[in-house]
Coordinates of C-alpha atoms in Angstrom, one line a residue:
X1 CA -10.7 -1.0 -10.4
X2 CA -8.3 -2.3 -7.3
X3 CA -6.4 -1.9 -4.0
X4 CA -3.8 -4.0 -3.5
X5 CA -2.1 -5.0 0.3
X6 CA -0.2 -7.5 2.1
X7 CA 0.8 -8.0 5.4
X8 CA 3.8 -10.1 6.3
X9 CA 5.7 -11.9 9.6
X10 CA 4.8 -11.8 12.8
X11 CA 1.9 -9.3 13.9
X12 CA -0.1 -10.1 10.7
X13 CA -3.6 -12.0 9.8
X14 CA -6.4 -12.1 8.4
X15 CA -8.8 -10.3 9.7
X16 CA -6.6 -7.2 10.0
X17 CA -5.7 -7.9 6.2
X18 CA -9.3 -7.6 5.3
X19 CA -9.9 -4.6 7.6
X20 CA -7.6 -2.3 5.5
X21 CA -9.2 -3.7 2.3
X22 CA -12.0 -3.1 3.1
X23 CA -11.1 0.8 4.7
X24 CA -10.8 1.7 1.1
X25 CA -13.4 0.1 -0.9
X26 CA -15.0 2.9 -2.4
X27 CA -17.9 1.4 -4.7
X28 CA -20.5 -1.4 -3.3
X29 CA -19.3 -3.8 -6.3
X30 CA -16.5 -4.6 -5.2
X31 CA -15.5 -8.0 -3.1
X32 CA -12.1 -8.5 -1.3
X33 CA -10.2 -11.4 -0.8
X34 CA -6.8 -12.5 0.8
X35 CA -5.0 -15.7 0.3
X36 CA -2.3 -16.7 2.8
X37 CA 0.7 -18.9 2.8
X38 CA 2.4 -19.1 6.4
X39 CA 2.9 -15.6 8.0
X40 CA 2.5 -14.1 4.5
X41 CA -0.8 -12.6 3.3
X42 CA -1.8 -11.3 0.1
X43 CA -5.7 -9.0 -0.8
X44 CA -7.1 -7.3 -3.5
X45 CA -10.8 -5.1 -3.2
X46 CA -11.9 -4.9 -6.7
X47 CA -14.4 -5.7 -9.1
X48 CA -12.1 -8.4 -10.0
X49 CA -10.5 -10.9 -7.4
X50 CA -8.9 -13.4 -9.8
X51 CA -6.1 -11.5 -10.1
X52 CA -5.3 -12.5 -6.3
X53 CA -4.9 -16.0 -6.4
X54 CA -2.3 -18.6 -6.0
X55 CA -0.9 -22.1 -7.0
X56 CA 0.5 -24.4 -5.1
X57 CA 3.9 -22.3 -3.3
X58 CA 2.7 -19.3 -4.6
X59 CA 0.8 -16.3 -4.3
X60 CA 0.3 -13.5 -6.7
X61 CA -1.8 -10.6 -6.5
X62 CA -1.9 -7.9 -9.1
X63 CA -3.6 -4.4 -8.9
X64 CA -3.9 -2.9 -12.7
X65 CA -3.6 -4.0 -16.0
X66 CA -1.3 -6.1 -18.1
X67 CA -1.6 -5.0 -21.6
X68 CA -0.1 -8.0 -23.6
X69 CA -0.4 -10.7 -22.1
X70 CA -3.7 -12.6 -24.0
X71 CA -6.3 -14.2 -20.9
X72 CA -6.9 -17.9 -22.1
X73 CA -9.5 -20.8 -20.8
X74 CA -7.3 -23.2 -19.6
X75 CA -4.5 -20.2 -17.7
X76 CA -5.6 -16.4 -16.2
X77 CA -2.4 -13.9 -15.4
X78 CA -2.0 -14.7 -12.0
X79 CA -1.4 -18.4 -13.3
X80 CA 1.0 -17.3 -16.4
X81 CA 3.0 -15.0 -13.8
X82 CA 3.7 -18.3 -11.8
X83 CA 4.7 -20.1 -15.1
X84 CA 6.7 -17.0 -16.1
X85 CA 8.4 -16.6 -12.4
X86 CA 9.4 -20.4 -12.1
X87 CA 10.6 -20.5 -15.4
X88 CA 12.6 -17.2 -15.4
X89 CA 12.5 -15.4 -12.6
X90 CA 10.7 -12.1 -11.2
X91 CA 12.5 -9.7 -12.7
X92 CA 12.2 -11.7 -16.4
X93 CA 9.0 -12.0 -15.9
X94 CA 8.1 -8.1 -14.9
X95 CA 10.6 -6.8 -18.1
X96 CA 7.9 -8.8 -20.5
X97 CA 5.3 -7.3 -19.1
X98 CA 3.7 -3.9 -20.8
X99 CA 1.5 -2.3 -18.5
X100 CA 0.1 -0.1 -15.3
X101 CA 0.3 -2.3 -12.1
X102 CA 2.4 -3.4 -8.9
X103 CA 2.5 -7.3 -9.3
X104 CA 2.9 -8.7 -5.9
X105 CA 4.3 -12.3 -5.4
X106 CA 5.2 -14.2 -2.4
X107 CA 7.5 -17.9 -3.2
X108 CA 6.2 -19.6 0.1
X109 CA 9.3 -22.3 -0.2
X110 CA 11.6 -19.3 -0.6
X111 CA 10.5 -17.9 2.1
X112 CA 10.1 -14.8 -0.5
X113 CA 8.5 -11.4 -1.2
X114 CA 8.4 -9.7 -4.3
X115 CA 7.2 -6.8 -5.2
X116 CA 7.1 -4.8 -8.8
X117 CA 5.7 -1.7 -10.1
X118 CA 5.6 -0.2 -13.6
X119 CA 7.8 1.2 -15.7
X120 CA 6.3 4.7 -14.9
X121 CA 4.6 4.8 -11.3
X122 CA 0.4 4.7 -13.1
X123 CA -0.1 2.8 -9.7
X124 CA 1.1 3.5 -6.7
X125 CA 2.7 1.4 -3.9
X126 CA 3.4 2.0 -0.1
X127 CA 5.5 0.0 2.2
X128 CA 6.3 0.2 6.0
X129 CA 8.7 -2.0 8.2
X130 CA 8.9 -3.0 11.7
X131 CA 11.1 -5.3 13.7
X132 CA 9.5 -8.2 12.8
X133 CA 6.1 -6.9 10.3
X134 CA 6.5 -5.8 6.4
X135 CA 3.3 -3.7 5.3
X136 CA 2.5 -3.0 1.4
X137 CA -0.3 -1.1 0.2
X138 CA -2.4 0.8 -2.6
X139 CA -3.3 3.2 -0.9
X140 CA -2.1 5.4 1.9
X141 CA -4.4 5.0 4.1
X142 CA -3.9 0.9 4.4
X143 CA -0.8 1.2 5.9
X144 CA -2.3 3.4 9.4
X145 CA -5.3 1.5 9.9
X146 CA -2.8 -1.2 11.3
X147 CA -1.7 0.5 13.3
X148 CA 2.0 -0.3 13.4
X149 CA 3.1 3.4 12.4
X150 CA 2.1 6.2 13.1
X151 CA 0.7 9.0 11.0
X152 CA 3.6 11.4 12.2
X153 CA 4.4 14.0 9.0
X154 CA 7.9 13.4 7.6
X155 CA 9.5 17.2 8.5
X156 CA 11.1 17.7 5.2
X157 CA 7.9 16.2 3.3
X158 CA 5.9 19.7 5.1
X159 CA 8.4 22.1 4.4
X160 CA 8.5 21.1 1.3
X161 CA 5.0 21.1 0.5
X162 CA 4.5 24.4 2.5
X163 CA 6.7 27.1 0.8
X164 CA 8.6 25.7 -1.9
X165 CA 7.2 24.9 -5.3
X166 CA 5.4 21.5 -5.7
X167 CA 7.6 20.3 -8.8
X168 CA 9.8 19.8 -5.9
X169 CA 7.5 17.8 -3.2
X170 CA 8.2 14.8 -5.6
X171 CA 12.1 14.7 -5.3
X172 CA 13.1 12.3 -2.7
X173 CA 10.5 8.8 -5.0
X174 CA 11.0 7.1 -2.1
X175 CA 9.6 8.8 -0.3
X176 CA 6.3 9.9 1.2
X177 CA 4.0 12.3 3.5
X178 CA 3.9 10.2 6.6
X179 CA 7.3 9.1 8.4
X180 CA 7.4 5.7 9.2
X181 CA 5.8 5.6 5.4
X182 CA 8.2 4.4 2.7
X183 CA 6.7 4.5 -2.2
X184 CA 7.8 2.4 -4.0
X185 CA 9.4 3.8 -7.0
X186 CA 8.8 4.1 -10.5
X187 CA 10.1 0.7 -12.2
X188 CA 11.6 -0.6 -9.3
X189 CA 11.5 -3.7 -7.8
X190 CA 11.4 -5.0 -3.9
X191 CA 12.5 -7.8 -2.5
X192 CA 11.9 -9.2 1.4
X193 CA 13.8 -11.8 2.1
X194 CA 14.8 -12.1 5.5
X195 CA 13.4 -9.3 6.7
X196 CA 16.3 -7.2 4.6
X197 CA 14.7 -5.2 1.9
X198 CA 16.5 -5.0 -1.2
X199 CA 15.1 -2.7 -4.5
X200 CA 16.7 -2.2 -7.5
X201 CA 15.1 -0.5 -10.9
X202 CA 14.2 -3.4 -13.9
X203 CA 14.3 -0.6 -16.3
X204 CA 15.0 2.8 -16.7
X205 CA 16.0 5.4 -19.8
X206 CA 19.3 5.1 -21.2
X207 CA 21.5 7.4 -23.4
X208 CA 21.0 6.1 -26.8
X209 CA 22.1 8.3 -30.7
X210 CA 19.5 10.2 -31.8
X211 CA 17.1 8.3 -34.6
X212 CA 18.7 9.0 -38.2
X213 CA 15.2 8.1 -39.4
X214 CA 13.4 11.2 -41.8
X215 CA 10.7 13.7 -39.9
X216 CA 7.8 11.8 -42.0
X217 CA 8.9 8.2 -41.3
X218 CA 9.1 8.9 -37.3
X219 CA 5.7 10.4 -37.7
X220 CA 4.1 7.5 -39.2
X221 CA 6.1 5.2 -36.5
X222 CA 5.0 7.6 -33.9
X223 CA 1.3 7.1 -35.2
X224 CA 1.4 3.7 -35.5
X225 CA 3.1 3.8 -31.5
X226 CA 0.0 6.2 -30.0
X227 CA -2.6 4.4 -32.0
X228 CA -1.5 0.7 -30.9
X229 CA -1.2 2.0 -27.3
X230 CA -4.9 3.4 -27.2
X231 CA -6.0 0.3 -28.8
X232 CA -4.5 -2.3 -26.1
X233 CA -6.2 0.4 -23.3
X234 CA -9.3 0.8 -25.2
X235 CA -9.7 -3.5 -25.3
X236 CA -9.7 -4.0 -21.0
X237 CA -12.0 -0.4 -20.5
X238 CA -15.4 -0.7 -19.5
X239 CA -17.9 2.0 -20.8
X240 CA -15.2 5.2 -21.6
X241 CA -14.9 7.9 -21.6
X242 CA -12.8 11.5 -22.6
X243 CA -11.5 13.8 -20.9
X244 CA -11.1 16.6 -23.5
X245 CA -8.9 19.8 -23.3
X246 CA -8.7 22.0 -26.1
X247 CA -5.0 20.6 -27.1
X248 CA -3.4 18.3 -28.6
X249 CA -3.1 15.3 -26.2
X250 CA -6.3 15.0 -24.3
X251 CA -7.5 15.2 -28.4
X252 CA -4.4 13.0 -30.5
X253 CA -5.6 10.1 -26.8
X254 CA -9.3 11.2 -28.6
X255 CA -9.1 10.9 -32.1
X256 CA -6.6 7.4 -32.2
X257 CA -9.3 5.8 -30.2
X258 CA -12.2 7.1 -32.7
X259 CA -9.6 6.3 -35.1
X260 CA -8.8 3.1 -34.4
X261 CA -13.1 1.6 -33.8
X262 CA -14.7 3.6 -36.3
X263 CA -17.0 4.5 -33.4
X264 CA -17.3 8.7 -32.0
X265 CA -16.5 8.7 -27.8
X266 CA -17.8 9.8 -24.8
X267 CA -15.8 12.9 -24.0
X268 CA -16.4 14.9 -21.1
X269 CA -14.4 18.9 -20.3
X270 CA -13.9 21.2 -17.5
X271 CA -15.8 24.4 -19.0
X272 CA -15.2 28.1 -17.3
X273 CA -16.9 30.9 -16.7
X274 CA -14.3 33.0 -17.2
X275 CA -13.6 32.9 -20.4
X276 CA -10.1 33.5 -19.8
X277 CA -9.3 30.4 -18.8
X278 CA -13.0 27.9 -20.5
X279 CA -11.8 26.1 -24.0
X280 CA -14.9 25.7 -25.1
X281 CA -14.2 27.4 -28.5
X282 CA -10.8 25.5 -29.2
X283 CA -13.0 22.2 -27.8
X284 CA -15.4 22.3 -30.1
X285 CA -13.5 21.7 -33.1
X286 CA -13.1 18.5 -32.4
X287 CA -17.4 17.7 -32.0
X288 CA -18.4 16.6 -34.7
X289 CA -15.6 14.6 -36.0
X290 CA -14.7 12.6 -32.6
X291 CA -17.1 13.7 -29.6
X292 CA -20.9 10.7 -29.8
X293 CA -21.8 13.1 -26.5
X294 CA -20.4 16.6 -25.2
X295 CA -20.6 16.5 -20.8
X296 CA -19.5 20.3 -20.0
X297 CA -18.5 20.2 -16.0
X298 CA -19.3 23.9 -15.4
X299 CA -17.5 26.1 -12.6
X300 CA -18.0 29.1 -11.6
X301 CA -15.1 31.6 -10.1
X302 CA -15.8 30.4 -6.9
X303 CA -17.1 26.7 -5.8
X304 CA -16.9 26.2 -2.4
X305 CA -13.1 25.3 -1.8
X306 CA -12.1 24.3 1.4
X307 CA -15.4 21.6 1.4
X308 CA -14.0 20.1 -2.3
X309 CA -10.7 19.7 -0.1
X310 CA -11.6 17.6 2.2
X311 CA -13.3 16.1 0.0
X312 CA -9.9 15.6 -2.3
X313 CA -8.0 14.9 1.0
X314 CA -9.9 12.1 2.5
X315 CA -9.8 10.2 -1.0
X316 CA -6.2 11.2 -1.5
X317 CA -4.7 10.9 1.7
X318 CA -2.1 13.9 1.6
X319 CA -2.1 17.0 0.5
X320 CA -2.6 18.0 -3.5
X321 CA 0.0 19.8 -5.3
X322 CA -1.8 21.7 -7.6
X323 CA -5.4 23.5 -8.0
X324 CA -6.6 22.1 -11.8
X325 CA -7.0 18.5 -9.7
X326 CA -10.7 19.8 -8.4
X327 CA -11.6 20.6 -11.8
X328 CA -9.7 16.8 -12.6
X329 CA -11.7 16.4 -8.8
X330 CA -14.9 17.3 -10.2
X331 CA -14.6 15.8 -13.3
X332 CA -14.7 12.4 -12.0
X333 CA -18.2 12.6 -10.1
X334 CA -19.6 13.8 -13.6
X335 CA -18.1 11.1 -15.6
X336 CA -19.3 8.1 -12.8
X337 CA -22.5 9.7 -12.5
X338 CA -23.1 9.6 -16.1
X339 CA -22.8 6.1 -16.4
X340 CA -19.2 5.4 -17.5
X341 CA -16.4 2.8 -15.8
X342 CA -13.2 4.5 -17.3
X343 CA -11.9 8.0 -18.1
X344 CA -8.7 8.2 -20.9
X345 CA -6.7 10.7 -20.1
X346 CA -3.7 13.0 -22.3
X347 CA -1.1 12.9 -19.2
X348 CA 2.0 12.4 -20.0
X349 CA 1.6 14.6 -23.3
X350 CA 3.8 16.8 -22.1
X351 CA 6.2 15.4 -21.1
X352 CA 7.1 13.5 -23.9
X353 CA 6.4 16.3 -26.3
X354 CA 7.4 19.0 -24.7
X355 CA 4.6 20.8 -24.3
X356 CA 5.4 22.6 -21.1
X357 CA 5.9 26.6 -21.7
X358 CA 9.6 26.5 -19.5
X359 CA 11.7 23.5 -22.1
X360 CA 11.9 26.8 -24.7
X361 CA 14.7 27.3 -22.0
X362 CA 16.8 23.5 -22.7
X363 CA 15.2 24.1 -26.4
X364 CA 18.2 27.6 -26.0
X365 CA 20.4 25.5 -24.1
X366 CA 21.2 22.7 -26.3
X367 CA 21.1 25.1 -29.6
X368 CA 23.3 27.6 -27.5
X369 CA 25.7 25.0 -26.7
X370 CA 26.1 22.8 -30.0
X371 CA 26.8 27.1 -31.6
X372 CA 23.2 26.9 -33.1
X373 CA 23.4 30.9 -32.7
X374 CA 21.2 31.9 -35.4
X375 CA 19.1 29.5 -34.9
X376 CA 18.7 30.0 -31.0
X377 CA 17.9 33.5 -32.1
X378 CA 15.6 32.5 -34.5
X379 CA 13.7 30.1 -32.1
X380 CA 13.0 33.1 -29.0
X381 CA 11.8 35.2 -32.0
X382 CA 9.6 33.6 -32.4
X383 CA 8.9 32.2 -28.5
X384 CA 8.7 35.8 -28.3
X385 CA 5.9 36.7 -31.3
X386 CA 4.0 32.7 -30.2
X387 CA 4.1 33.4 -26.6
X388 CA 4.3 36.9 -25.5
X389 CA 2.4 37.0 -22.0
X390 CA 1.6 41.0 -20.3
X391 CA 2.4 39.5 -16.6
X392 CA 5.5 36.5 -18.7
X393 CA 7.1 38.5 -21.0
X394 CA 9.0 36.9 -23.6
X395 CA 12.0 38.4 -25.6
X396 CA 16.2 37.7 -25.3
X397 CA 16.6 39.2 -22.0
X398 CA 15.0 36.9 -20.5
X399 CA 15.6 33.5 -22.5
X400 CA 19.0 34.6 -22.0
X401 CA 18.3 34.9 -18.2
X402 CA 16.5 31.5 -18.0
X403 CA 19.2 29.3 -19.4
X404 CA 21.7 30.2 -17.7
X405 CA 19.4 30.1 -14.5
X406 CA 18.1 26.8 -15.2
X407 CA 21.6 25.3 -17.3
X408 CA 24.6 24.7 -16.6
X409 CA 26.3 25.7 -19.9
X410 CA 30.0 24.5 -18.6
X411 CA 28.6 21.0 -19.0
X412 CA 26.3 19.3 -21.5
X413 CA 23.4 18.1 -20.9
X414 CA 23.9 19.7 -16.7
X415 CA 20.1 21.0 -16.4
X416 CA 19.7 23.0 -12.8
X417 CA 17.3 23.6 -10.0
X418 CA 15.2 26.4 -10.6
X419 CA 16.5 28.1 -7.6
X420 CA 14.5 31.3 -7.9
X421 CA 11.0 29.4 -8.2
X422 CA 12.3 27.1 -5.1
X423 CA 13.0 30.1 -2.8
X424 CA 10.2 32.7 -4.0
X425 CA 8.2 31.4 -1.1
X426 CA 10.7 29.8 1.2
X427 CA 10.5 33.2 3.8
X428 CA 7.2 32.0 4.3
X429 CA 8.3 28.6 6.3
X430 CA 9.8 29.3 10.2
X431 CA 13.7 28.5 9.2
X432 CA 13.9 25.9 12.7
X433 CA 11.0 24.2 10.7
X434 CA 12.0 23.7 7.6
X435 CA 15.9 25.3 6.5
X436 CA 15.2 25.7 2.2
X437 CA 19.1 26.7 1.9
X438 CA 19.9 23.3 3.0
X439 CA 17.4 22.0 0.4
X440 CA 19.6 21.5 -2.8
X441 CA 16.9 19.4 -5.3
X442 CA 18.2 15.5 -6.9
X443 CA 18.6 16.4 -10.2
X444 CA 19.4 13.4 -12.9
X445 CA 21.2 13.7 -15.9
X446 CA 21.3 10.9 -18.4
X447 CA 21.6 12.9 -21.8
X448 CA 23.3 15.1 -23.1
X449 CA 20.8 17.1 -24.1
X450 CA 19.2 19.8 -22.0
X451 CA 15.6 19.2 -23.5
X452 CA 15.9 15.2 -22.8
X453 CA 17.0 15.7 -19.1
X454 CA 15.0 17.9 -18.7
X455 CA 11.6 15.9 -19.6
X456 CA 13.3 13.0 -17.7
X457 CA 13.5 15.1 -14.3
X458 CA 10.0 16.3 -14.6
X459 CA 8.7 12.3 -15.7
X460 CA 10.0 11.1 -12.7
X461 CA 11.2 13.2 -9.8
X462 CA 8.9 16.4 -10.4
X463 CA 5.7 17.1 -12.4
X464 CA 4.4 13.4 -13.3
X465 CA 4.5 12.0 -10.3
X466 CA 2.1 14.4 -8.2
X467 CA -0.2 14.5 -11.4
X468 CA -0.4 10.0 -11.6
X469 CA -1.5 9.9 -7.9
X470 CA -4.1 12.6 -8.4
X471 CA -5.1 10.9 -11.3
X472 CA -5.0 7.5 -10.1
X473 CA -6.9 8.7 -6.3
X474 CA -9.3 10.8 -8.3
X475 CA -10.1 8.7 -10.9
X476 CA -10.9 5.6 -8.5
X477 CA -12.7 7.6 -6.0
X478 CA -15.5 7.6 -8.2
X479 CA -15.1 3.4 -9.6
X480 CA -13.8 4.7 -12.6
X481 CA -10.2 3.3 -14.1
X482 CA -7.7 5.5 -15.5
X483 CA -5.7 5.3 -18.7
X484 CA -2.7 7.3 -19.3
X485 CA -1.8 6.3 -22.9
X486 CA 1.1 9.2 -23.4
X487 CA 2.9 7.0 -20.7
X488 CA 3.6 3.4 -22.7
X489 CA 6.4 2.5 -22.1
X490 CA 7.5 2.1 -26.0
X491 CA 6.7 5.2 -26.6
X492 CA 8.9 7.1 -23.6
X493 CA 11.2 4.8 -25.6
X494 CA 11.3 6.2 -29.1
X495 CA 10.4 10.1 -28.1
X496 CA 14.2 10.0 -26.0
X497 CA 15.7 9.0 -29.5
X498 CA 13.8 11.9 -31.5
X499 CA 16.0 15.2 -31.8
X500 CA 14.5 18.3 -30.1
X501 CA 14.2 20.0 -33.3
X502 CA 11.4 17.3 -33.9
X503 CA 10.1 18.1 -30.7
X504 CA 10.1 22.3 -31.0
X505 CA 10.6 24.7 -33.7
X506 CA 10.1 27.8 -35.4
X507 CA 8.1 28.8 -31.6
X508 CA 5.9 26.0 -31.7
X509 CA 6.0 22.6 -29.5
X510 CA 5.0 19.3 -30.0
X511 CA 6.3 18.6 -33.1
X512 CA 6.1 15.6 -34.1
X513 CA 2.8 14.9 -32.3
X514 CA 1.8 17.8 -34.5
X515 CA 2.7 15.5 -37.7
X516 CA 1.8 11.6 -36.8
X517 CA -1.5 13.8 -36.0
X518 CA -2.2 14.5 -39.6
X519 CA -5.4 13.0 -40.8
X520 CA -6.4 11.6 -37.2
X521 CA -6.4 14.7 -35.4
X522 CA -8.9 17.9 -37.3
X523 CA -7.0 20.4 -38.3
X524 CA -7.5 22.9 -36.5
X525 CA -6.8 21.5 -33.4
X526 CA -3.6 19.7 -34.9
X527 CA -1.8 23.2 -35.6
X528 CA -3.2 26.2 -32.7
X529 CA -0.4 27.1 -31.0
X530 CA -1.6 28.1 -27.8
X531 CA -2.9 26.2 -25.4
X532 CA -4.7 26.9 -21.8
X533 CA -4.0 23.1 -20.4
X534 CA -5.7 22.0 -17.2
X535 CA -6.0 26.2 -15.7
X536 CA -8.1 27.3 -13.7
X537 CA -9.1 30.3 -12.3
X538 CA -8.1 29.5 -9.1
X539 CA -7.2 33.4 -7.8
X540 CA -10.4 33.6 -7.7
X541 CA -11.4 30.7 -5.3
X542 CA -9.2 32.9 -2.8
X543 CA -12.0 36.1 -2.8
X544 CA -15.0 36.7 -0.8
X545 CA -15.8 33.5 0.9
X546 CA -12.3 31.7 0.4
X547 CA -10.9 34.5 1.4
X548 CA -13.3 34.7 4.6
X549 CA -12.3 31.2 5.2
X550 CA -8.9 31.1 4.4
X551 CA -7.6 34.3 7.2
X552 CA -9.5 32.4 10.4
X553 CA -7.2 29.0 9.7
X554 CA -4.2 31.6 9.5
X555 CA -5.4 33.4 12.7
X556 CA -6.7 30.2 14.5
X557 CA -5.1 29.3 17.3
X558 CA -4.2 25.8 15.9
X559 CA -2.4 27.1 12.9
X560 CA -0.6 28.7 14.6
X561 CA 0.8 25.7 17.3
X562 CA 2.3 23.6 14.7
X563 CA 4.4 26.6 13.9
X564 CA 5.3 25.5 10.5
X565 CA 4.7 28.7 8.4
X566 CA 6.4 32.9 9.3
X567 CA 1.9 33.9 10.6
X568 CA 3.7 37.3 9.7
X569 CA 4.8 36.7 6.5
X570 CA 1.5 34.4 5.3
X571 CA -0.1 37.3 6.3
X572 CA 1.7 39.8 3.4
X573 CA 1.0 37.1 0.9
X574 CA -2.6 37.3 1.6
X575 CA -2.7 40.9 2.0
X576 CA -0.9 41.5 -2.1
X577 CA -3.7 38.4 -3.3
X578 CA -6.6 39.9 -2.2
X579 CA -5.7 44.0 -4.4
X580 CA -4.1 41.8 -7.5
X581 CA -7.6 40.3 -7.5
X582 CA -9.5 43.3 -6.5
X583 CA -8.3 45.5 -8.9
X584 CA -7.2 42.8 -11.5
X585 CA -3.3 44.2 -12.0
X586 CA -1.1 42.7 -14.7
X587 CA 0.3 40.8 -12.0
X588 CA 1.1 37.1 -11.4
X589 CA -0.8 36.5 -8.0
X590 CA -0.1 33.6 -5.0
X591 CA -3.1 31.0 -5.8
X592 CA -0.2 28.0 -6.0
X593 CA 1.3 28.4 -2.3
X594 CA -2.5 29.6 -0.7
X595 CA -3.4 26.3 -2.2
X596 CA -0.7 24.5 -0.8
X597 CA -1.3 26.3 2.2
X598 CA -4.9 25.5 2.9
X599 CA -4.5 21.5 1.8
X600 CA -1.6 21.0 3.7
X601 CA -3.1 22.4 6.9
X602 CA -6.4 20.4 6.2
X603 CA -4.4 17.1 5.5
X604 CA -2.3 17.8 8.8
X605 CA -6.5 19.0 10.7
X606 CA -7.6 15.3 9.4
X607 CA -4.9 12.6 9.5
X608 CA -1.6 13.7 11.5

């Protein structure tokens, strides 16, 4: 539970570093510490300042956790990193670490700054460079507080956020919402020497042959890996609590901890007055075997969205991508009030285990490309049987149309950007502000499988980055450490060697995880096919008072003067959304677009 920062160059000084660290203090128990070498200043604000230290000519600061380091009486983590650095160099030292971390090291002899960010990007790191100085920090706010760079928004970010789908907000992993601030991508090293920056990856997933082992053998390995990923994190956790929904991911993390420790754990769940979104009945199967006390965080259909979003933006330093994070924000508040110090969750389980509904299309594409027509038709039939929806229909025509739209069947493994999804609200953004027609999302294809490439895309370029960012900011805002065991890099390396038939089969997702959790999860939870997840009745949030505040915002002179939105098109969307909510018609509403609009405007009012 910490934030770090560093200043290098002529404008640097200890007073400024101490100021920008204290500006992001969220807990009275946190203390700050800074260390100086020549014109370099590294610092931390945390409950534990021992991970900011100096050993002769080398200064080190660590944000996060290194799980495979075992402290001794004679050597702490910083001393261990320094010893390894002197012996092997920075990159090899980082490659040997398993953790969720950002590590910054300044070598005063070589006048070189090194920074590394963990393999999945659980911990954040931003930086900015002027002509004669360099600043890095865990929080965007810290960099802005130096006054070295302006808070001018990046127009490309604003445009994507205003009228695009949330998946494309993080498509450029080096960018940030601010024009003059950059982000260090996950699994990358930054070196600053002679005022020149060089950045490169120290780890990546690559194409290899799929496992040839039996399903039972792989399930045993998976269970052992997940169990260890939970266990090594639990060993560092202070007063741990667990998020719990009715699905496989959070339940598997909780059940693994219970099995490892022999003790039931405290669980927190967002529950809703609207039974369409409430998972209390599904959660009930976990209570007897795994839960010491179940803490329900109840949300009605009309929370004060605008007031809560303002609070969320204050701790995120940027607009928050999806409405489900309001539920998470309120849950974190309750976890803190109940006296807990850390929070475990199931984030990453969907990406690793092919749990998202759209992953079916990429499994279908793999079957089609490999000539397995009968298997494809069977999977479509079971998909429609288990997952049909009054608004989002499931049938062969939908499957074939979706595969054609999202996969290039002429090239093995090549996934396509979903232009239909991306451009749905493009007309709401003024073309002279941001031209969606000129934006083509980067699609990365390291594998020969459509399903693997799609999940890889989500982990590093689409769904996971904004989720990891929100979890990090919102847990830390309430003085909580955040743990995401599914994003242990060993699990990623393992699951990207698992064939698609052990992820999706017979219309059911997460096949290997279900097999691995035999005897660990209650059978009712393990065998459940349908899952709601972190969904929320956000369509109702923009009705009544929420609708009135939304209309006031959109018709304000300040909103119009920004020149971002086509007000006529926005009004049409709002009117249609209001009618859908009022009549209850089975039609897709516009809550995601409206959520992003409100977040973007409130952020620009307070930060830009």
